[in-house]
Short mmCIF file of C-alpha atoms and ligand atoms in Angstrom, two decimals:
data_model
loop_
_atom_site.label_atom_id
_atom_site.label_comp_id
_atom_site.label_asym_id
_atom_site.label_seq_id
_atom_site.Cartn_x
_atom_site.Cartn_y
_atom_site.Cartn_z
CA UNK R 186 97.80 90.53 92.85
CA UNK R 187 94.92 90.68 95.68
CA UNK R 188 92.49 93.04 96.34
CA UNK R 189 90.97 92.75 99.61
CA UNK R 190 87.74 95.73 100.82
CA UNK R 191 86.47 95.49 104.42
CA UNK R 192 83.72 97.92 105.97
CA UNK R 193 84.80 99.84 109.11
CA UNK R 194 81.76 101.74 111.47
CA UNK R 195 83.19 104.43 113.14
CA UNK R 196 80.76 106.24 115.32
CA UNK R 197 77.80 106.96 112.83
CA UNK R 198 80.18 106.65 109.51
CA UNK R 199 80.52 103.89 107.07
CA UNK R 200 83.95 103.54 105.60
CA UNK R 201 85.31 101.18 103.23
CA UNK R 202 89.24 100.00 103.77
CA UNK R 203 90.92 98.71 100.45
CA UNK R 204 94.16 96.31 100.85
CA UNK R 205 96.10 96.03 97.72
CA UNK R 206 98.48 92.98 97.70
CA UNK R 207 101.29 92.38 95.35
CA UNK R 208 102.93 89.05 94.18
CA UNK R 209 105.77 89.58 96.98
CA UNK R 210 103.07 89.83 99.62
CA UNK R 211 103.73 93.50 99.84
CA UNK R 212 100.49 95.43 100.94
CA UNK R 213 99.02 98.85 101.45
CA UNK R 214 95.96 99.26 103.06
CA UNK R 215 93.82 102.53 102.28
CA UNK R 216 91.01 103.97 103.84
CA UNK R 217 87.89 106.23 101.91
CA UNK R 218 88.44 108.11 104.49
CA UNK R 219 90.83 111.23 103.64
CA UNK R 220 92.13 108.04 101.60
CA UNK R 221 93.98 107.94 104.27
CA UNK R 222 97.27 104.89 104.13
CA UNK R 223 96.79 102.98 107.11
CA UNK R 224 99.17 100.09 106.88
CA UNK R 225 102.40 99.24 104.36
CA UNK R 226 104.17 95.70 104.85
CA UNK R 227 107.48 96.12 103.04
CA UNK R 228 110.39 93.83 103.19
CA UNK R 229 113.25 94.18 105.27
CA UNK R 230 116.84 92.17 104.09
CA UNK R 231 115.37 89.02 104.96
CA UNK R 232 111.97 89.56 103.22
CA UNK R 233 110.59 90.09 107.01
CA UNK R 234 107.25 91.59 105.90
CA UNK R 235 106.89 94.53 108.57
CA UNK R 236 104.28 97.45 109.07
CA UNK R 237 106.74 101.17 107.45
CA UNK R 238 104.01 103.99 108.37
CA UNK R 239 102.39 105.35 111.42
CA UNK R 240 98.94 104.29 112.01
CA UNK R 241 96.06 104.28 114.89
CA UNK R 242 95.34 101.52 116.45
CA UNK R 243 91.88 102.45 117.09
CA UNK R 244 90.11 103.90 113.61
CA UNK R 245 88.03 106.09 114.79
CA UNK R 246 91.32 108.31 116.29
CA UNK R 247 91.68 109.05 112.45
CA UNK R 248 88.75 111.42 113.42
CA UNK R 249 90.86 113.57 114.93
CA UNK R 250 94.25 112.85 113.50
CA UNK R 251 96.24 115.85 114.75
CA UNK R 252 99.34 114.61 112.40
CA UNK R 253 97.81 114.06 109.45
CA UNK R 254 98.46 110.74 109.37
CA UNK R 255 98.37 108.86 106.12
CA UNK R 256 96.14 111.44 104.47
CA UNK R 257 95.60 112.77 101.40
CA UNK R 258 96.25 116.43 101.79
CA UNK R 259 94.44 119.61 100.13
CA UNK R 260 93.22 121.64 98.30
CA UNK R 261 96.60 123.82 99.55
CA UNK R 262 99.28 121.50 101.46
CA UNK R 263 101.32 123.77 103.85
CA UNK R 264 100.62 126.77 105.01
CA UNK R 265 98.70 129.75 103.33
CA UNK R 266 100.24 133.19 105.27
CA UNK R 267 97.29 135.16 107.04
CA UNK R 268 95.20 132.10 104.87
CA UNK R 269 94.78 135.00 102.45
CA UNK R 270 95.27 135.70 98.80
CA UNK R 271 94.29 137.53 95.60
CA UNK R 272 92.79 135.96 92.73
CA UNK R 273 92.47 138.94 89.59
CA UNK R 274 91.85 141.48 92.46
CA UNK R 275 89.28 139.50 94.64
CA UNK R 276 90.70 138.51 97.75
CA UNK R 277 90.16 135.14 99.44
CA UNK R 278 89.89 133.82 103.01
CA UNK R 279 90.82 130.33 104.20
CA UNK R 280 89.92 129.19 108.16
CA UNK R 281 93.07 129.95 110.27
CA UNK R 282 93.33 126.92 111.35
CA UNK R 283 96.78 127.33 112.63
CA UNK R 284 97.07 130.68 114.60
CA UNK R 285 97.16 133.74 112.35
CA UNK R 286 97.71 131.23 109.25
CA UNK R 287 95.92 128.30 107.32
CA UNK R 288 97.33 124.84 107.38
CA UNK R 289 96.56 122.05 104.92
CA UNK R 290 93.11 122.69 103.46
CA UNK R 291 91.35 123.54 106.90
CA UNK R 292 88.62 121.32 107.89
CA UNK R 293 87.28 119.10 106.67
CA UNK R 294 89.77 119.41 103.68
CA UNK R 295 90.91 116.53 101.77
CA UNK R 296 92.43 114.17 104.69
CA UNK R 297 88.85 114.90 106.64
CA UNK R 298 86.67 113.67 103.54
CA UNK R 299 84.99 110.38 102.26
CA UNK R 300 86.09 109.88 98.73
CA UNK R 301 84.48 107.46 96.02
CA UNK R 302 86.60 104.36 96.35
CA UNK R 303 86.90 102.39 92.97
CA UNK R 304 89.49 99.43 93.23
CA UNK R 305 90.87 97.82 90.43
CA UNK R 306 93.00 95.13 89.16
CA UNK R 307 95.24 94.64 86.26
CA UNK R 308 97.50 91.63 85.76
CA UNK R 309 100.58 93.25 87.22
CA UNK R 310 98.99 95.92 89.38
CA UNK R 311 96.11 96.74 91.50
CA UNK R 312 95.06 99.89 92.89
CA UNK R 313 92.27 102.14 94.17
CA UNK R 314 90.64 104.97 92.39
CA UNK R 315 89.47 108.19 94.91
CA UNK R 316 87.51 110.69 93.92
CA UNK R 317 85.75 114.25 95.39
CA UNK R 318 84.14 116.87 94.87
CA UNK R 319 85.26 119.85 96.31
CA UNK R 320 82.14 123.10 95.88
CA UNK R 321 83.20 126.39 94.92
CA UNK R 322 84.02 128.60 98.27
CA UNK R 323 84.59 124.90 100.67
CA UNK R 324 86.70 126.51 103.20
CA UNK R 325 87.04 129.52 101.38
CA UNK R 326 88.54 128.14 98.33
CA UNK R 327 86.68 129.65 94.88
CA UNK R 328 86.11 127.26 91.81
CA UNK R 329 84.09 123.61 91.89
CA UNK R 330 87.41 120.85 91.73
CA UNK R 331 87.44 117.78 90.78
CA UNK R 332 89.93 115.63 92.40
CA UNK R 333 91.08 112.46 91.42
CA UNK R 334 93.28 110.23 93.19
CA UNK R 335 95.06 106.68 92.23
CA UNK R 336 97.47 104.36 94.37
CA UNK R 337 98.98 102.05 92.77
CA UNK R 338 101.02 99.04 93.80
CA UNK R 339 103.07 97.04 91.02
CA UNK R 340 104.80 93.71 91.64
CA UNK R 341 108.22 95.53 92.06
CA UNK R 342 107.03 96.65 95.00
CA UNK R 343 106.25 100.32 94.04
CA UNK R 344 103.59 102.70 95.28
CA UNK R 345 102.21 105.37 92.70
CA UNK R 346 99.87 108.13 93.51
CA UNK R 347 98.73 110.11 91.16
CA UNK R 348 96.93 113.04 91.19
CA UNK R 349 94.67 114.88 88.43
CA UNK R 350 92.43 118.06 89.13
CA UNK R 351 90.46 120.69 87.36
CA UNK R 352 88.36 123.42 88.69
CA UNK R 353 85.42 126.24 87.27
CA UNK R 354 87.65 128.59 88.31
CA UNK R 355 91.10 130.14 89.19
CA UNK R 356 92.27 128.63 91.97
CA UNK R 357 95.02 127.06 94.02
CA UNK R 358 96.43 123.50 94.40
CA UNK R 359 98.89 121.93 95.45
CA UNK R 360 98.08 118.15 97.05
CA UNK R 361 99.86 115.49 98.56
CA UNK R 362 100.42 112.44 100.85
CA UNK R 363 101.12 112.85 104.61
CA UNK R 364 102.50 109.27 105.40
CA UNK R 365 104.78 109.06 108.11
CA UNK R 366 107.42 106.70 106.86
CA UNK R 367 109.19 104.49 109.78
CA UNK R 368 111.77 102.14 107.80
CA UNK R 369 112.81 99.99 111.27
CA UNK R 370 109.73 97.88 111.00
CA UNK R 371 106.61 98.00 113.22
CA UNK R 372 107.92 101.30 114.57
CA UNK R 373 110.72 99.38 116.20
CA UNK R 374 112.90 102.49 116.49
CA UNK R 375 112.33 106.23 115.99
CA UNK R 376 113.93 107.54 112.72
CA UNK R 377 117.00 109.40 114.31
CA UNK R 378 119.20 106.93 112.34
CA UNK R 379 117.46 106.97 109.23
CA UNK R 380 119.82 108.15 106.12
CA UNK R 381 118.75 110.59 104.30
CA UNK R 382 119.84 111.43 100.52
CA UNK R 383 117.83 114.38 98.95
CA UNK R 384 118.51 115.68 94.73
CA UNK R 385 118.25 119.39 96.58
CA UNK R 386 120.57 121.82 96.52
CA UNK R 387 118.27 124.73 97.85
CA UNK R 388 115.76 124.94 100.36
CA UNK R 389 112.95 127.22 101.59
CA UNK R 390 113.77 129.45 104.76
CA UNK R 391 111.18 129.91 107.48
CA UNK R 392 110.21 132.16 110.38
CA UNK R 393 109.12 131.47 113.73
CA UNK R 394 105.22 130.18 112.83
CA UNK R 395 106.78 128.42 109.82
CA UNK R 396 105.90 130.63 107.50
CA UNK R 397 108.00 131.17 104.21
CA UNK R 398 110.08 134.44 104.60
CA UNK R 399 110.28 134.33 100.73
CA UNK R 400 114.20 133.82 100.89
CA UNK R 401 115.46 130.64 99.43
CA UNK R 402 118.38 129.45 100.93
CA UNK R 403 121.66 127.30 99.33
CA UNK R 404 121.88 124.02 101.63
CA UNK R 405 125.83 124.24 101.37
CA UNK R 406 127.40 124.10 104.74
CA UNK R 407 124.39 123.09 107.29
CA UNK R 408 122.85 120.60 107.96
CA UNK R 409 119.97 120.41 105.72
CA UNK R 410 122.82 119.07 102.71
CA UNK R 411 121.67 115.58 101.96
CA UNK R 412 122.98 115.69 98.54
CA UNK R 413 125.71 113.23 99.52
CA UNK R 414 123.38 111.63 102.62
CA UNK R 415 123.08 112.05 106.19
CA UNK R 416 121.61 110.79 109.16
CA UNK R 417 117.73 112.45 110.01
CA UNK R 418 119.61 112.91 113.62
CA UNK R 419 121.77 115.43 112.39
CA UNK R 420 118.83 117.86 112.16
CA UNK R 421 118.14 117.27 115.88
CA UNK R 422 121.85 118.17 117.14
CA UNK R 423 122.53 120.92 114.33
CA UNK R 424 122.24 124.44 115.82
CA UNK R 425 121.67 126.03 113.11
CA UNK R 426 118.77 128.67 113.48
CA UNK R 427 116.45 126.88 110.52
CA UNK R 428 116.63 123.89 112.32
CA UNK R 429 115.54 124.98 115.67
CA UNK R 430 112.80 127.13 113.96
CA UNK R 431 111.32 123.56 113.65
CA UNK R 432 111.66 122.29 117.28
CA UNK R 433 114.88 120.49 116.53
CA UNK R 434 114.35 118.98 113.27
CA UNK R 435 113.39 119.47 109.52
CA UNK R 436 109.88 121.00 108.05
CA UNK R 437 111.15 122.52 105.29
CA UNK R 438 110.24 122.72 101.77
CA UNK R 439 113.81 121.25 99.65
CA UNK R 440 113.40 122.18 96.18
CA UNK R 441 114.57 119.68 93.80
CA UNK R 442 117.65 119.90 91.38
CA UNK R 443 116.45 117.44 89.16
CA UNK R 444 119.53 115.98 88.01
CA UNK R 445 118.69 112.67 88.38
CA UNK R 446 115.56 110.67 88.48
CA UNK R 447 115.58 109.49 92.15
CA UNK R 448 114.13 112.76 93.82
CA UNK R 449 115.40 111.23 97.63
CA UNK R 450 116.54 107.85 99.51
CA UNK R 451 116.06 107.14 102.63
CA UNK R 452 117.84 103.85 104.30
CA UNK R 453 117.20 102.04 107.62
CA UNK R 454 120.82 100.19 107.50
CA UNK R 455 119.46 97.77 110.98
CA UNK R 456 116.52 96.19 108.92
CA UNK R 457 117.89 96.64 105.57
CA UNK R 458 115.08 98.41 104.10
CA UNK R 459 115.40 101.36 101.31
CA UNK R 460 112.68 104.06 100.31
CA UNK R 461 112.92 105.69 97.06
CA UNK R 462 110.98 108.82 95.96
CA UNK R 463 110.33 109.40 92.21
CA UNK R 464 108.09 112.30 91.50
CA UNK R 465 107.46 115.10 88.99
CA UNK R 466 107.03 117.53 92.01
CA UNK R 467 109.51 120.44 91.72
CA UNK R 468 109.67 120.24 95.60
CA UNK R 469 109.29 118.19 98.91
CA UNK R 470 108.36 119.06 102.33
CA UNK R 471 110.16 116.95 104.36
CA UNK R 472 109.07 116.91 108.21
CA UNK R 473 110.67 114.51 111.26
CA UNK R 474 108.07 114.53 113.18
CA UNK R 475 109.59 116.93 115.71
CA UNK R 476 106.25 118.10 116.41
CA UNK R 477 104.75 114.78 117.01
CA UNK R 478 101.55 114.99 119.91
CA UNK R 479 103.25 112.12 122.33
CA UNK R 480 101.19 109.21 123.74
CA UNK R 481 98.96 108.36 120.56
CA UNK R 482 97.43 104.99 120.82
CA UNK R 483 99.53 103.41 117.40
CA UNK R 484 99.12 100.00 116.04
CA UNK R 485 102.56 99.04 117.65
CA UNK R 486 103.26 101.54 120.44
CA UNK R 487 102.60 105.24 121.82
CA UNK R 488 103.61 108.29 119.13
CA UNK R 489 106.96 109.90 120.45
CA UNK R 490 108.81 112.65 118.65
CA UNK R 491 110.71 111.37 115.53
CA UNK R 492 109.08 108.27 114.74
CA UNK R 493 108.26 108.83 111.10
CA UNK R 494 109.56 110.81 108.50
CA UNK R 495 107.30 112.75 106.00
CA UNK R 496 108.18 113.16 102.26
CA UNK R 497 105.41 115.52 101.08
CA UNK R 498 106.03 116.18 97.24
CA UNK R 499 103.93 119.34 96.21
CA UNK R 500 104.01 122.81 95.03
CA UNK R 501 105.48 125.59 97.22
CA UNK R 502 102.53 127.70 99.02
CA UNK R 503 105.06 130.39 99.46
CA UNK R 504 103.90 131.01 95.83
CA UNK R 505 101.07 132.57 96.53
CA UNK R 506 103.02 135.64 98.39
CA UNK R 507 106.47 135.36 96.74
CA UNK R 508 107.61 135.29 93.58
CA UNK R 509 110.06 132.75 92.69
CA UNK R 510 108.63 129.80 94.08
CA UNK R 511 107.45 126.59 92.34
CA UNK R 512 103.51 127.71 91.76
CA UNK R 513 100.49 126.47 93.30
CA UNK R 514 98.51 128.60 90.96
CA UNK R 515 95.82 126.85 88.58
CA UNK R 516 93.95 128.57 86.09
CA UNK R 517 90.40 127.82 85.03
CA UNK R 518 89.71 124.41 82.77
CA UNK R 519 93.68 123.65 83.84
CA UNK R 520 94.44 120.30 84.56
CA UNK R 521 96.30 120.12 87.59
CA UNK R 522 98.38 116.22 87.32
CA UNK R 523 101.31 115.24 89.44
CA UNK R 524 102.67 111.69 90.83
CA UNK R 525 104.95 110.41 93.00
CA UNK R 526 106.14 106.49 93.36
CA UNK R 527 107.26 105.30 96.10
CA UNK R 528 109.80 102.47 95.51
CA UNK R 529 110.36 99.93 98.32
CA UNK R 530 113.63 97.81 98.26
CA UNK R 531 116.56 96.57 100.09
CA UNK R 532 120.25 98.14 100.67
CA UNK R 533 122.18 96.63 98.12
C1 G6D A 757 103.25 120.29 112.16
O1 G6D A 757 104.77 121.86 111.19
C2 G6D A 757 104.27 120.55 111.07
C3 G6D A 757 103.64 120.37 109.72
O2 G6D A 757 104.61 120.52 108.69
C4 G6D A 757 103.01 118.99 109.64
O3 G6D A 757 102.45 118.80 108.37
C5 G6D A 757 101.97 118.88 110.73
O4 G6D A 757 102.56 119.05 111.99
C6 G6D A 757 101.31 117.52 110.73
O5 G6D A 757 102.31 121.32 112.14
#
């Protein structure tokens, strides 16, 4: 196990990026920066370590970052409808920073933010400790948080990140990870071919500004089943109204049957490589990139539509207008907890 830290200047800012390295020579790289995931070598079939996630080439485009990518994502991941709500009769405002709605915490939000970096090393895993402090009415958002963050990396090639939270106050919360996961190695292909298998039998329908319409919707006959697997491309062909509500794609919130412990697979049968998503979420976001800004200077190449898929385990925002929707709600002195592992292996 290897823990490597190396100071970036970006403009006028000082961040720190962590590298944890496991026994395999699998490694994660992790910035302070909206803890944003930079870099993960994984093996392919012939142990080819290769570059899985989207990543700039140039740091200080992480500035920016119009996609997210990599970041930590919150207080609310997803979008909050009008980026109002009611808390015991007071009513709340979050920046519309998407139109008439708010998207993903608003600025500078979680993935905008320079978190405490702690690393740390055990004998069979190292990992990085974030943490933040997030004052009562940032962006609109009542009650002082506390956020705390850990990745970990194992020697059986596993990615953890857990989450813990508590605020002053009612509130809402619902965090995640926006990685944009690109199995062929170094970006090689787009994920079109990627296969897809997803423990959801239900997912969440939207309108045209991708908004919840507060009907859930059984995945049987279209093309967002994946309880058997399917190719990503299938979303980009289907013409089924959901999926051209996204541009020709998935960003839809699958909630999860939980009938067995892997949560969803994804598989890149030309290298080999296999993605596996265990999380006590009762949901996932997944997104295809269909809304991907082209011509983004990456590590490898220019950003195209489709080149990384996004597994976003949270909450459901939809909560917050709807009833019946897994809740995003936290009460005062609550601890908020949740973790997902990523698991990276080969097609047997
Ligand atoms: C687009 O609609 C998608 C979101 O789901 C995604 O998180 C964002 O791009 C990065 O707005």
């Amino acid at each position: 196990m290897e823990m490597k830290a190396e100071a970036i200047t970006v403009n006028d800012q000082q961040w720190k990026e962590f590298t944890l390295v496991n026994n395999n020579g699998m490694a994660v790289s992790i910035l302070d920066f909206g803890g944003i995931i930079t870099k993960i070598l994984a093996p392919d079939r012939d142990g080819k370590l290769e570059n899985v996630v989207i990543g700039f080439d140039n740091y200080a485009d992480y500035l920016d970052n119009p996609g997210y990518f990599g970041a930590l994502i919150g207080r609310v991941a997803g979008r909050i409808e009008n980026g109002q709500f009611e808390i015991d009769g007071k009513s709340y405002t979050v920046p519309k920073n998407e139109g008439e709605n708010h998207l993903h915490g608003g600025e500078p939000g979680f993935h905008k933010s320079i978190w405490s970096a702690e690393p740390f090393e055990k004998d069979e895993e190292v990992g990085l400790t974030l943490t933040l402090r997030s004052a009562d009415g940032e962006n609109g958002y009542p009650g002082n948080l506390r956020m705390t963050v850990n990745y970990t990396l194992n020697n059986q090639n596993e990615l953890s990140i857990a989450y813990e939270g508590i605020a002053d106050q009612k509130t809402v919360l619902t965090a995640t990870n926006h990685s944009y996961f690109n199995l062929s190695g170094n970006l090689k292909t787009d994920i079109q071919d990627h296969e897809i298998k997803l423990d959801s039998s239900k997912f969440v329908e939207l309108d045209e500004a991708l908004i919840p319409t507060g009907k859930i919707v059984d995945v049987d006959n279209t093309a967002f089943d994946f309880r058997q697997g399917r190719p990503m491309k299938d979303g980009v062909s289907s013409e089924f109204k959901q999926n051209l509500v996204a541009n020709h794609g998935y960003d839809h919130y699958f909630l999860f049957d939980h009938s067995q412990d892997v949560s969803a697979t994804v598989r890149d049968t030309a290298s080999g490589r296999e993605l596996k998503v265990i999380t006590d979420q009762p949901g996932v976001v997944m997104y295809t990139s269909n809304n991907l800004p082209e011509g983004l200077k990456l590590r490898e190449r220019e950003s195209v539509r489709y080149l990384g898929l996004c597994l976003e385990t949270q909450a459901s925002p939809a909560s917050i207008h709807h009833d019946g929707f897994p809740s995003v709600w936290l009460d005062k002195d609550e601890k908020y907890s949740a973790k997902t592992t990523f698991v990276f292996g080969v097609i047997e």
